[in-house]
mmCIF file of C-alpha atoms and ligand atoms in Angstrom:
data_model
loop_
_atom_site.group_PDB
_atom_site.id
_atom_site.type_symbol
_atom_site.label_atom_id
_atom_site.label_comp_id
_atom_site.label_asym_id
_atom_site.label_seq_id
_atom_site.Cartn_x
_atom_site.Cartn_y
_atom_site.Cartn_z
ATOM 1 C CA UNK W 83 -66.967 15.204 24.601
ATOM 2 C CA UNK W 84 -64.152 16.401 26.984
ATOM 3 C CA UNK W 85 -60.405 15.460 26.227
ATOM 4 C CA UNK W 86 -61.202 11.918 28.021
ATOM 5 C CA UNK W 87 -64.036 10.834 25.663
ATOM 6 C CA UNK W 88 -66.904 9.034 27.433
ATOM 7 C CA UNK W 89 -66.254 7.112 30.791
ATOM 8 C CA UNK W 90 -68.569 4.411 31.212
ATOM 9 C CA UNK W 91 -69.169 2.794 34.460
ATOM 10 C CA UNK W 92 -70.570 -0.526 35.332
ATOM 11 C CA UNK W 93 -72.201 0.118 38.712
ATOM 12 C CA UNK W 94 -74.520 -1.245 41.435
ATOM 13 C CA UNK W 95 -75.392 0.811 44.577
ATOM 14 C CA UNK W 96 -73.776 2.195 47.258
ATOM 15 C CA UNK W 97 -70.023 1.834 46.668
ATOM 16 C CA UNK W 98 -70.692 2.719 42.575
ATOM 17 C CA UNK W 99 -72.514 5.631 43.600
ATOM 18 C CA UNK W 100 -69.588 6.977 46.064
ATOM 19 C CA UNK W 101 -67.443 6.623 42.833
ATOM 20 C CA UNK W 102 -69.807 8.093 40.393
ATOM 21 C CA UNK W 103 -69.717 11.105 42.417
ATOM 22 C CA UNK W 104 -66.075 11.442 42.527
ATOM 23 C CA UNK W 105 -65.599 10.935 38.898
ATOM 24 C CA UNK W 106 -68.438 13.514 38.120
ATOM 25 C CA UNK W 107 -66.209 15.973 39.981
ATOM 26 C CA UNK W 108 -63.623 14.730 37.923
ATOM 27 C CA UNK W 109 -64.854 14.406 34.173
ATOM 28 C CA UNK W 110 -68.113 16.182 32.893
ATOM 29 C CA UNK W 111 -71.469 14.473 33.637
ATOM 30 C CA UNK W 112 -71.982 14.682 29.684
ATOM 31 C CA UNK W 113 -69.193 12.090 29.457
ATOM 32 C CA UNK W 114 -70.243 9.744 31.784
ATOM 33 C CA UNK W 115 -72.454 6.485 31.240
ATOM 34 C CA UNK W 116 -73.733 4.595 33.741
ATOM 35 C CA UNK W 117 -74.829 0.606 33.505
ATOM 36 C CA UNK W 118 -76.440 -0.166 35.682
ATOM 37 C CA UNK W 119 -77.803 -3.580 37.362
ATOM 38 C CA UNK W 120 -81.785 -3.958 37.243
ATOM 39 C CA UNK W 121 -81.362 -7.575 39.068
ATOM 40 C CA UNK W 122 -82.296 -5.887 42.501
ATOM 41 C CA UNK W 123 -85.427 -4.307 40.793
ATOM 42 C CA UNK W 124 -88.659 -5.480 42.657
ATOM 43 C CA UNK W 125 -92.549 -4.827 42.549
ATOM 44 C CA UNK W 126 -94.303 -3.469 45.796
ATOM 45 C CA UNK W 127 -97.466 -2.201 46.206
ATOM 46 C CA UNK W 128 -98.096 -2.246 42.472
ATOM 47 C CA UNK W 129 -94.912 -0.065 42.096
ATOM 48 C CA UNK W 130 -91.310 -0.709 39.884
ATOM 49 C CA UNK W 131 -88.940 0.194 42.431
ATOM 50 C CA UNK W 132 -85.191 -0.214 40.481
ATOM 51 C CA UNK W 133 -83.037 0.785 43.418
ATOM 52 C CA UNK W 134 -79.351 0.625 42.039
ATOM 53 C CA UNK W 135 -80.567 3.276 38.638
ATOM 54 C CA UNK W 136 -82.059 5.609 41.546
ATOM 55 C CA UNK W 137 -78.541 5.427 43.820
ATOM 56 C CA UNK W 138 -77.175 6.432 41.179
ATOM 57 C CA UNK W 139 -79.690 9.064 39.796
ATOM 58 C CA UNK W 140 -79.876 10.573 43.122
ATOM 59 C CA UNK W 141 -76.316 10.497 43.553
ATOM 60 C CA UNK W 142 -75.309 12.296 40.247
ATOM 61 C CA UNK W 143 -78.258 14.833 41.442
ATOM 62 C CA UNK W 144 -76.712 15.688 44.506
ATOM 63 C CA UNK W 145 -79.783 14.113 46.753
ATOM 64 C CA UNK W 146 -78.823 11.246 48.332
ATOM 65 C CA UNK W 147 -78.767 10.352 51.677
ATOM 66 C CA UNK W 148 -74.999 10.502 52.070
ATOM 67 C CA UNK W 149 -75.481 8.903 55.702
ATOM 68 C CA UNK W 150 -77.656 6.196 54.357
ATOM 69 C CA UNK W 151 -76.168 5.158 50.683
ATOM 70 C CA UNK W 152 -79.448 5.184 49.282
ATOM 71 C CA UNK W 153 -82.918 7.121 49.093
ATOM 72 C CA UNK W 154 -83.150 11.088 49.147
ATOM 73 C CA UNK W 155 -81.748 13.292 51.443
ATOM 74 C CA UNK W 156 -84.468 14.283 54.349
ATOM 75 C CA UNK W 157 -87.162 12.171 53.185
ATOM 76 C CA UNK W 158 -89.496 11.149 55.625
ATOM 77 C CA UNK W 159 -91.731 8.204 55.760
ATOM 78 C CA UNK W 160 -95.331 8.820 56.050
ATOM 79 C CA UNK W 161 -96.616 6.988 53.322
ATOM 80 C CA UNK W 162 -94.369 3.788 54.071
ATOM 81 C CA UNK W 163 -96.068 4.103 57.719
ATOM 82 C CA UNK W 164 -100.409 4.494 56.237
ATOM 83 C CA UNK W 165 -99.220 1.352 53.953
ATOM 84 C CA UNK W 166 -97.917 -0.583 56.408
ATOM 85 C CA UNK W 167 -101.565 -0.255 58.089
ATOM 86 C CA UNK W 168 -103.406 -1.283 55.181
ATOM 87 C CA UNK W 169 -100.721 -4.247 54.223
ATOM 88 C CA UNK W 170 -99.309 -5.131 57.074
ATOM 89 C CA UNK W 171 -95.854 -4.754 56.028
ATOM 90 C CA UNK W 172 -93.197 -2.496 54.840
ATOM 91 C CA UNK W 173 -90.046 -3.752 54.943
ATOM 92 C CA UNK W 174 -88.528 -1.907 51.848
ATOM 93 C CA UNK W 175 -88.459 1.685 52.604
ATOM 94 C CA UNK W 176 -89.530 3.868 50.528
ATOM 95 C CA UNK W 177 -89.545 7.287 51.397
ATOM 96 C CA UNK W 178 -92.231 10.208 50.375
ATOM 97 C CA UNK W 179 -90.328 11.908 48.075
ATOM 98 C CA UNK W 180 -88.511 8.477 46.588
ATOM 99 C CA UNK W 181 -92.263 7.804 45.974
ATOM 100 C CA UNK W 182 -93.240 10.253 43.640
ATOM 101 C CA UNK W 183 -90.232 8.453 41.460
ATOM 102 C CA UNK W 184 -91.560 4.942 41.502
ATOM 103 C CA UNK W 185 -95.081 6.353 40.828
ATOM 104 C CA UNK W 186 -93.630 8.452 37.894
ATOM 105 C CA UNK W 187 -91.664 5.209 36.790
ATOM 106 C CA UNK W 188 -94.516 2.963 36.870
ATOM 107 C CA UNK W 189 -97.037 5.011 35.223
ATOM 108 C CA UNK W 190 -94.958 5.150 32.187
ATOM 109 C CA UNK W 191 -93.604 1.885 31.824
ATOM 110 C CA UNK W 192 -97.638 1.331 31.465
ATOM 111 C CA UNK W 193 -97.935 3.752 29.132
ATOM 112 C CA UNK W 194 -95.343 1.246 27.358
ATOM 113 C CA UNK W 195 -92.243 3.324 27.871
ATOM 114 C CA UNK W 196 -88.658 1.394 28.392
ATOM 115 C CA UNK W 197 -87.075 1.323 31.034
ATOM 116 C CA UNK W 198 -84.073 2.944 29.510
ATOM 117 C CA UNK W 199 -86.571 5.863 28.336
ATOM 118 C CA UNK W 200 -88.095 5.999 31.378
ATOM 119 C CA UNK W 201 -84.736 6.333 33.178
ATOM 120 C CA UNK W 202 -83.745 9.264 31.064
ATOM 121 C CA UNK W 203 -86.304 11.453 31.651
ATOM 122 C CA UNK W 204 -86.202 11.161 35.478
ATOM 123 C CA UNK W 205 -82.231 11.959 34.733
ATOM 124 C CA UNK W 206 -83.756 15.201 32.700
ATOM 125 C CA UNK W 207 -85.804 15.995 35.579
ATOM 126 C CA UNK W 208 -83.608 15.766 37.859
ATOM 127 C CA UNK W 209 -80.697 17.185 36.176
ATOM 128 C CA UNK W 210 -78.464 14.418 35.804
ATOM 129 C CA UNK W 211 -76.685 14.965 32.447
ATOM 130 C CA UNK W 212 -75.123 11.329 32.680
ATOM 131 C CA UNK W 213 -76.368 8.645 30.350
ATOM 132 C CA UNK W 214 -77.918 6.172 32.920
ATOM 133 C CA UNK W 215 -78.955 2.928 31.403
ATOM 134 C CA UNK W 216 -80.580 -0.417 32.751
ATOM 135 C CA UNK W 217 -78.492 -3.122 31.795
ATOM 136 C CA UNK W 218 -81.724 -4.083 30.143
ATOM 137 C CA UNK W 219 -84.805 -3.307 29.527
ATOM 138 C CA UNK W 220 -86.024 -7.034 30.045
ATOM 139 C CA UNK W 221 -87.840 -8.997 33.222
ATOM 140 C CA UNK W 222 -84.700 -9.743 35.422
ATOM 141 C CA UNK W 223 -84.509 -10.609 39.117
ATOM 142 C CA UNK W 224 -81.425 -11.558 41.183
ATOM 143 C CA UNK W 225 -82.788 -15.058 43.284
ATOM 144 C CA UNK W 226 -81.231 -16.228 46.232
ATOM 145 C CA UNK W 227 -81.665 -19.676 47.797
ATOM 146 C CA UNK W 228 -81.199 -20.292 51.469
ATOM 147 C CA UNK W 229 -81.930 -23.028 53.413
ATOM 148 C CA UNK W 230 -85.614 -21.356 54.158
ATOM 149 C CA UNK W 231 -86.066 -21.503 50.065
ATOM 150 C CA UNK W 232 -85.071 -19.331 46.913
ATOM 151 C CA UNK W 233 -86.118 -15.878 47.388
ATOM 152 C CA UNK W 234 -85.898 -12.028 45.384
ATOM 153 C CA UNK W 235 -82.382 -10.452 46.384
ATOM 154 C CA UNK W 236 -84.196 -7.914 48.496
ATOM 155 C CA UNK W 237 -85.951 -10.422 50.521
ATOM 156 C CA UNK W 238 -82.782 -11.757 50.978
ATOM 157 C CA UNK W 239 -81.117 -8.141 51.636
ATOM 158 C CA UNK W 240 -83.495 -5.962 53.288
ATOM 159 C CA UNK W 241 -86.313 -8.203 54.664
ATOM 160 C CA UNK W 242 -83.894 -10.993 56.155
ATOM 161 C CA UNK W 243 -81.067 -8.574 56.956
ATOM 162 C CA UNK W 244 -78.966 -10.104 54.552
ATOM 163 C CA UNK W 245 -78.287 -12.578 57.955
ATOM 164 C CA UNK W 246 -78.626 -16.715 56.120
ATOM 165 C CA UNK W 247 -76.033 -18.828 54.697
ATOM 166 C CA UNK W 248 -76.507 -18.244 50.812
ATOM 167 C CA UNK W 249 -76.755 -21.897 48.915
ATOM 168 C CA UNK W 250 -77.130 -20.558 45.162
ATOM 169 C CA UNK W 251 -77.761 -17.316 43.592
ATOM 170 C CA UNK W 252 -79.934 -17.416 40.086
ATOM 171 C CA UNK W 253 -80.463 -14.787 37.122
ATOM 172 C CA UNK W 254 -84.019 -15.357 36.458
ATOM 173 C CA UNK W 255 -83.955 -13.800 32.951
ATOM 174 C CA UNK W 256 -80.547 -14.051 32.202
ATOM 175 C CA UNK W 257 -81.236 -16.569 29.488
ATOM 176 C CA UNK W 258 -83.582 -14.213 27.512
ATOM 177 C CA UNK W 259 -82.550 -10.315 28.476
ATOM 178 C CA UNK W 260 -80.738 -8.641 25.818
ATOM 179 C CA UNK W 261 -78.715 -5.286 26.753
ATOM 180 C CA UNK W 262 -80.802 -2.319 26.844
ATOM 181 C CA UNK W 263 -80.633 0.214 23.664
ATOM 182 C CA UNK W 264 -76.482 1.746 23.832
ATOM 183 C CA UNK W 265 -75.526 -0.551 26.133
ATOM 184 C CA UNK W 266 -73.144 -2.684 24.098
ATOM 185 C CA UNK W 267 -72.097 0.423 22.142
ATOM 186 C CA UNK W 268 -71.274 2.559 25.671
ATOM 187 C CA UNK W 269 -68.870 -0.109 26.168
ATOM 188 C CA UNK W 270 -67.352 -0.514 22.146
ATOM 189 C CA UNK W 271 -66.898 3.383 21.955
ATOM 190 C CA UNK W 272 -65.524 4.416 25.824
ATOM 191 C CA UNK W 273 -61.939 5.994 26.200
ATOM 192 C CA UNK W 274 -62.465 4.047 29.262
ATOM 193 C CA UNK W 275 -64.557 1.350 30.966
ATOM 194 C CA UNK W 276 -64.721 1.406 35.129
ATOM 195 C CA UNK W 277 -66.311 -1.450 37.232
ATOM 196 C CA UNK W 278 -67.471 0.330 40.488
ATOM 197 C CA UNK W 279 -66.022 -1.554 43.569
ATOM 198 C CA UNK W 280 -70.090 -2.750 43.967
ATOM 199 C CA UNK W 281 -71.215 -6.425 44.943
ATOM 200 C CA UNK W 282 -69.338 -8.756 42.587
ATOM 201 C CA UNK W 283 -72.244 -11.347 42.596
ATOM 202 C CA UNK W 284 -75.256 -9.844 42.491
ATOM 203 C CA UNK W 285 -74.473 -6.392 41.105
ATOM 204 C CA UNK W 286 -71.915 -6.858 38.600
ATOM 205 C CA UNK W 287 -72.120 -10.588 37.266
ATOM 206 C CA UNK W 288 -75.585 -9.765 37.059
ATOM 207 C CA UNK W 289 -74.832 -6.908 34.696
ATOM 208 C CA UNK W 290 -72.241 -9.211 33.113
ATOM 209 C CA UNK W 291 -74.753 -12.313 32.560
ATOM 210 C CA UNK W 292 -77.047 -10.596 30.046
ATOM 211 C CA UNK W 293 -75.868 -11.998 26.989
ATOM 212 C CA UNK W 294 -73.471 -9.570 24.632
ATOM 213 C CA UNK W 295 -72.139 -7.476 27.272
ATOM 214 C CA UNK W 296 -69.037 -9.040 28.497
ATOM 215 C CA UNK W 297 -68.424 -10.077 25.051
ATOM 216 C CA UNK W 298 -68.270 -5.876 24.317
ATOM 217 C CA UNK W 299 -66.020 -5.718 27.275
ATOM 218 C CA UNK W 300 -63.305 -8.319 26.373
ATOM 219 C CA UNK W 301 -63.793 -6.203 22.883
ATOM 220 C CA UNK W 302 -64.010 -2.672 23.256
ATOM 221 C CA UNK W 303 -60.481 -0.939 22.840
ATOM 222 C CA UNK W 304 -61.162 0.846 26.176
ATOM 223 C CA UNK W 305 -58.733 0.558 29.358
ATOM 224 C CA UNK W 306 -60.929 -1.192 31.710
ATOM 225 C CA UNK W 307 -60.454 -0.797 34.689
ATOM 226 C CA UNK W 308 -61.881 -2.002 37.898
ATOM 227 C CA UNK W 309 -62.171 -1.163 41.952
ATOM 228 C CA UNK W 310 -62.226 -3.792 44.920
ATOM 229 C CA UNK W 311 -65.379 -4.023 46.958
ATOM 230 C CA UNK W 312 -63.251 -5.935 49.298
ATOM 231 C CA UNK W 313 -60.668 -4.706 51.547
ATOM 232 C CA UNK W 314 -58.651 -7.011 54.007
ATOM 233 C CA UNK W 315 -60.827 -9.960 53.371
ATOM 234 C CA UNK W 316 -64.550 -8.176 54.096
ATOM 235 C CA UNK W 317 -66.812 -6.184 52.112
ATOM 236 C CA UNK W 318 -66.972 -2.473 52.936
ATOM 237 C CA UNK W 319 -70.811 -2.737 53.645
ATOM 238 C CA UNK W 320 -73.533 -5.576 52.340
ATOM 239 C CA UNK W 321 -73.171 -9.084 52.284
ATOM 240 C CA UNK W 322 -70.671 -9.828 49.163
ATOM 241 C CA UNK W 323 -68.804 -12.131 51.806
ATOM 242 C CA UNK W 324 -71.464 -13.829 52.207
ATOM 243 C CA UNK W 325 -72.601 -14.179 48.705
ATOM 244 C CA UNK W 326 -68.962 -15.237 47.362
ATOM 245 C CA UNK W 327 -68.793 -17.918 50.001
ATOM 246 C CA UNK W 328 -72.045 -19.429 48.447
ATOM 247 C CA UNK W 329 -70.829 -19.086 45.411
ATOM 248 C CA UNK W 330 -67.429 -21.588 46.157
ATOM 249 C CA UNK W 331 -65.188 -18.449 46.128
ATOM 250 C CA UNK W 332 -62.982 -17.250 48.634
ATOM 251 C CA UNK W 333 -63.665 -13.821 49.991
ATOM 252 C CA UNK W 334 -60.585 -11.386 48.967
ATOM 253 C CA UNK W 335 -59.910 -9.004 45.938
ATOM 254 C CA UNK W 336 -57.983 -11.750 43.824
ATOM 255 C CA UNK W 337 -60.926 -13.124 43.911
ATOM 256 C CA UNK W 338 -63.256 -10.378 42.572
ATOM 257 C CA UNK W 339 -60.189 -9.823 39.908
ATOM 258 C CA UNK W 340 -60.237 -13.445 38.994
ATOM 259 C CA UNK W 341 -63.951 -13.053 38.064
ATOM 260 C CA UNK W 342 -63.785 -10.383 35.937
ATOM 261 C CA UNK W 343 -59.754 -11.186 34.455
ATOM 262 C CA UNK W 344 -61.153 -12.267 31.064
ATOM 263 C CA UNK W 345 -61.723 -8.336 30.465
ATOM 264 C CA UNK W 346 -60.143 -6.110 33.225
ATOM 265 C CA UNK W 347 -56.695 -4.620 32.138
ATOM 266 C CA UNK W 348 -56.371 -2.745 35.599
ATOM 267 C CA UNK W 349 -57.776 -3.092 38.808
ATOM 268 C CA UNK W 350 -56.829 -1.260 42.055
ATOM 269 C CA UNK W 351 -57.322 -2.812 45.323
ATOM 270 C CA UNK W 352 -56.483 -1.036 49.042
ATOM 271 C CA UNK W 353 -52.941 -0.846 50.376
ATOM 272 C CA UNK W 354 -53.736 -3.772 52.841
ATOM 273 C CA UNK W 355 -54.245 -6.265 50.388
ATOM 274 C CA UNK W 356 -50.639 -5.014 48.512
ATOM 275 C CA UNK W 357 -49.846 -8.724 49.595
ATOM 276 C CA UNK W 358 -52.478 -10.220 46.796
ATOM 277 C CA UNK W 359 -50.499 -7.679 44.044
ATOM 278 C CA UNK W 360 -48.420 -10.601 42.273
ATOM 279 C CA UNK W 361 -51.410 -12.837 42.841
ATOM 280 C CA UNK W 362 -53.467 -10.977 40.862
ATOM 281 C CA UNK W 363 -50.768 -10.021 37.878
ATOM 282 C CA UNK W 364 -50.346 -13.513 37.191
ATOM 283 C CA UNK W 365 -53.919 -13.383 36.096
ATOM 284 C CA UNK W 366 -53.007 -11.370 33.325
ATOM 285 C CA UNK W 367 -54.323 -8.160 35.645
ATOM 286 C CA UNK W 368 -52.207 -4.974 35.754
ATOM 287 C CA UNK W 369 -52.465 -3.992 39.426
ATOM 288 C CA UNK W 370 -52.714 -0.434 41.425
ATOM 289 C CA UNK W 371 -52.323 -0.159 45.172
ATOM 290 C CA UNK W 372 -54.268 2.925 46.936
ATOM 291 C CA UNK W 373 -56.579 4.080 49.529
ATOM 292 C CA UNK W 374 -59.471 2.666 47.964
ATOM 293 C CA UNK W 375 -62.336 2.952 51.150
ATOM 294 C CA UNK W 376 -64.343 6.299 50.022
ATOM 295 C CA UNK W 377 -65.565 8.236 53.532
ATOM 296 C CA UNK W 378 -64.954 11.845 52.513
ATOM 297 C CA UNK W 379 -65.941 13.824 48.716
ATOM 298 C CA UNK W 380 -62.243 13.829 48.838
ATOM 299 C CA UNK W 381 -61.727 10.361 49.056
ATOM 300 C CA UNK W 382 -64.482 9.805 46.156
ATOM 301 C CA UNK W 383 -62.069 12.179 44.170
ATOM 302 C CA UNK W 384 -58.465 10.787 44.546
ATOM 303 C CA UNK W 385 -60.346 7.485 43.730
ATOM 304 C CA UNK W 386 -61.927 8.539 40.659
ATOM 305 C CA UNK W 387 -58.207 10.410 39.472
ATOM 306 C CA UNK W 388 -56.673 6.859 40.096
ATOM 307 C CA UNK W 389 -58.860 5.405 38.239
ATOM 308 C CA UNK W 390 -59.086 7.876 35.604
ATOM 309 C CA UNK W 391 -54.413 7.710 35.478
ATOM 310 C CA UNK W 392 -54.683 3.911 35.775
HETATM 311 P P1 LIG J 681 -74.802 -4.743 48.022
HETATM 312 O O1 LIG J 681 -73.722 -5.657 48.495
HETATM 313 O O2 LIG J 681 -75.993 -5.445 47.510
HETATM 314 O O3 LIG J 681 -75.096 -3.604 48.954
HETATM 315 O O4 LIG J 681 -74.191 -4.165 46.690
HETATM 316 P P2 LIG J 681 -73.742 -2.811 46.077
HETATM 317 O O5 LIG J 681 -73.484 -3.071 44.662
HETATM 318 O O6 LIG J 681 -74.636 -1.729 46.502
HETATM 319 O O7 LIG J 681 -72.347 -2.493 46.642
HETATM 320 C C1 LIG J 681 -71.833 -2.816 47.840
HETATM 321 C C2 LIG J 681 -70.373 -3.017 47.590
HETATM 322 O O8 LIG J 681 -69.730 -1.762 47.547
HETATM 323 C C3 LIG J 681 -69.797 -3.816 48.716
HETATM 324 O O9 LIG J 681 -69.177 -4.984 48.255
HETATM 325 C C4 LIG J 681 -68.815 -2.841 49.341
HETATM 326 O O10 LIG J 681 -67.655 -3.445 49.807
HETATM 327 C C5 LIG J 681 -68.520 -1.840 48.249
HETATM 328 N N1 LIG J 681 -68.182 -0.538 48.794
HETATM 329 C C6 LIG J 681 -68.984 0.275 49.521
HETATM 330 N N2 LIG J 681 -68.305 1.388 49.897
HETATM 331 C C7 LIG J 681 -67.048 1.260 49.380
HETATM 332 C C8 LIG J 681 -65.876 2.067 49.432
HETATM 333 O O11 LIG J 681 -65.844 3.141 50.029
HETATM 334 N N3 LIG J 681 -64.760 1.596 48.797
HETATM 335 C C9 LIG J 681 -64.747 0.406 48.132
HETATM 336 N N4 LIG J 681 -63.613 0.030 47.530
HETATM 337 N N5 LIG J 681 -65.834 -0.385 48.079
HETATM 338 C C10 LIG J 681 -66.966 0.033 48.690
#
């Protein structure tokens, strides 16, 4: 354990992963842990697919697609194309190499392996020495309702283009999922607890609905500390507008701090929402401005030191 003690980060995709890079330039990989949200986890073409625990495997591996957020770096797409022939569709991508990791996933979890287990040894193969673990190891899925029905997130996300009016979101699972195997004690026993700026409704509360786990954050005797995912009113990139506005909330960072203030002793938000500061202390919120948008490895850096000095 380094001179921080263990850092562990609640994350969903992309704008978790841009952090969990910076802070693993920051702190040692070793004394990182990463929960992360299984809502967006889907079956296609007989395969697990958990997208947010691979951003953030590939990520920590040094493989992403920087350009894209998500998937590994120069993958093509040939399989994804023969598929599409025999099924007619292929909406999620999945790329060639991204393949062999949902085939390796899936063949295990037959075998009867966790999720969690089967997470760490794609980590060891990869060479990701961060603790990467599934919020739980239970059946979730993230459900959104529209006016054309109630469908998986990534219908919603990547099929639809994220483009309807949201009506309700559901945690099918919620009620039953218990936190994966160190979950609860990656929380209890951090020097420090970071919420990634990621989607604040279907990648953190999601994360935060299976039962014991915000209980361990109001608990632990960690600093926790969180990042907007909204700057100046929008979301960086996906449809968190979108899915606040469906939930009744108004789309700004007070609003992301006001649904996580029962826990969050800091949380830093971009210089152009400075104006929400005083809003957000009254919550009971201690409050950093910065540059918190993350374009450059530099950026991911200074991020993860403010976060790491909050
Ligand atoms: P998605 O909305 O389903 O794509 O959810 P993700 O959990 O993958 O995260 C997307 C969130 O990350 C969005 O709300 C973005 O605003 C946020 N995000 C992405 N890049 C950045 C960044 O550079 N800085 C900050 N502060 N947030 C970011």
């Amino acid at each position: 354990m380094g001179e921080l003690g263990v850092i562990t980060a609640l994350a969903g995709g992309v704008g978790a992963a841009k952090l969990l890079t910076g802070l693993a330039k920051t702190v040692s990989q070793k004394d990182m842990v990463v929960i992360g949200n299984t809502g967006d986890d889907i079956e296609l073409y007989g395969l697990h697919i958990s997208p947010d625990l691979d951003i953030a495997a590939y990520s920590l591996a040094g493989v992403v697609d920087e350009a894209k957020g998500w998937g590994i770096s120069g993958d093509t797409f040939h399989c994804l194309d023969e598929l599409k022939r025999y099924t007619g569709f292929g909406w999620f991508n999945v790329g060639d190499r991204d393949l062999a990791t949902h085939i390796y996933r899936t063949n295990l979890l037959r075998q009867g392996y966790t999720l969690t287990e089967v997470t760490q040894k794609i980590c060891a193969a990869l060479g990701v020495t961060a603790k990467i673990l599934p919020m739980t190891d239970n059946k979730f899925e993230t459900r959104i309702t529209t006016k054309d029905g109630t469908m998986h997130f990534e219908e919603y996300m990547v099929k639809r283009g994220a483009k309807d009016e949201v009506l309700n979101v559901e945690f099918f699972g919620a009620e039953t999922a218990k936190p994966a195997a160190g979950v609860t004690e990656a929380i209890a026993e951090a020097e420090r607890v970071v919420v990634c700026p990621s989607n604040p409704v279907v990648s953190i509360s999601t994360i935060l609905s299976v039962k014991g786990i915000r209980e361990a954050l109001r608990e632990t005797a960690a600093g926790v500390v969180g990042v907007s995912p909204i700057i100046g009113g929008l979301p960086v990139k996906g449809p968190a507008d979108k899915l606040l506005r469906g939930l009744g909330r108004e789309v700004s960072a007070f609003s992301v701090a006001e649904m996580y203030a029962d826990f969050l002793d800091f949380f830093i938000i971009d210089r152009v929402d400075a104006a929400e500061k005083s809003r957000i202390e009254k919550l009971g919120v201690s409050v950093k401005v910065a540059d918190i948008v993350m374009r450059s490895l530099e950026d991911k850096v200074r991020l993860a030191n403010t976060v790491l000095q909050a």
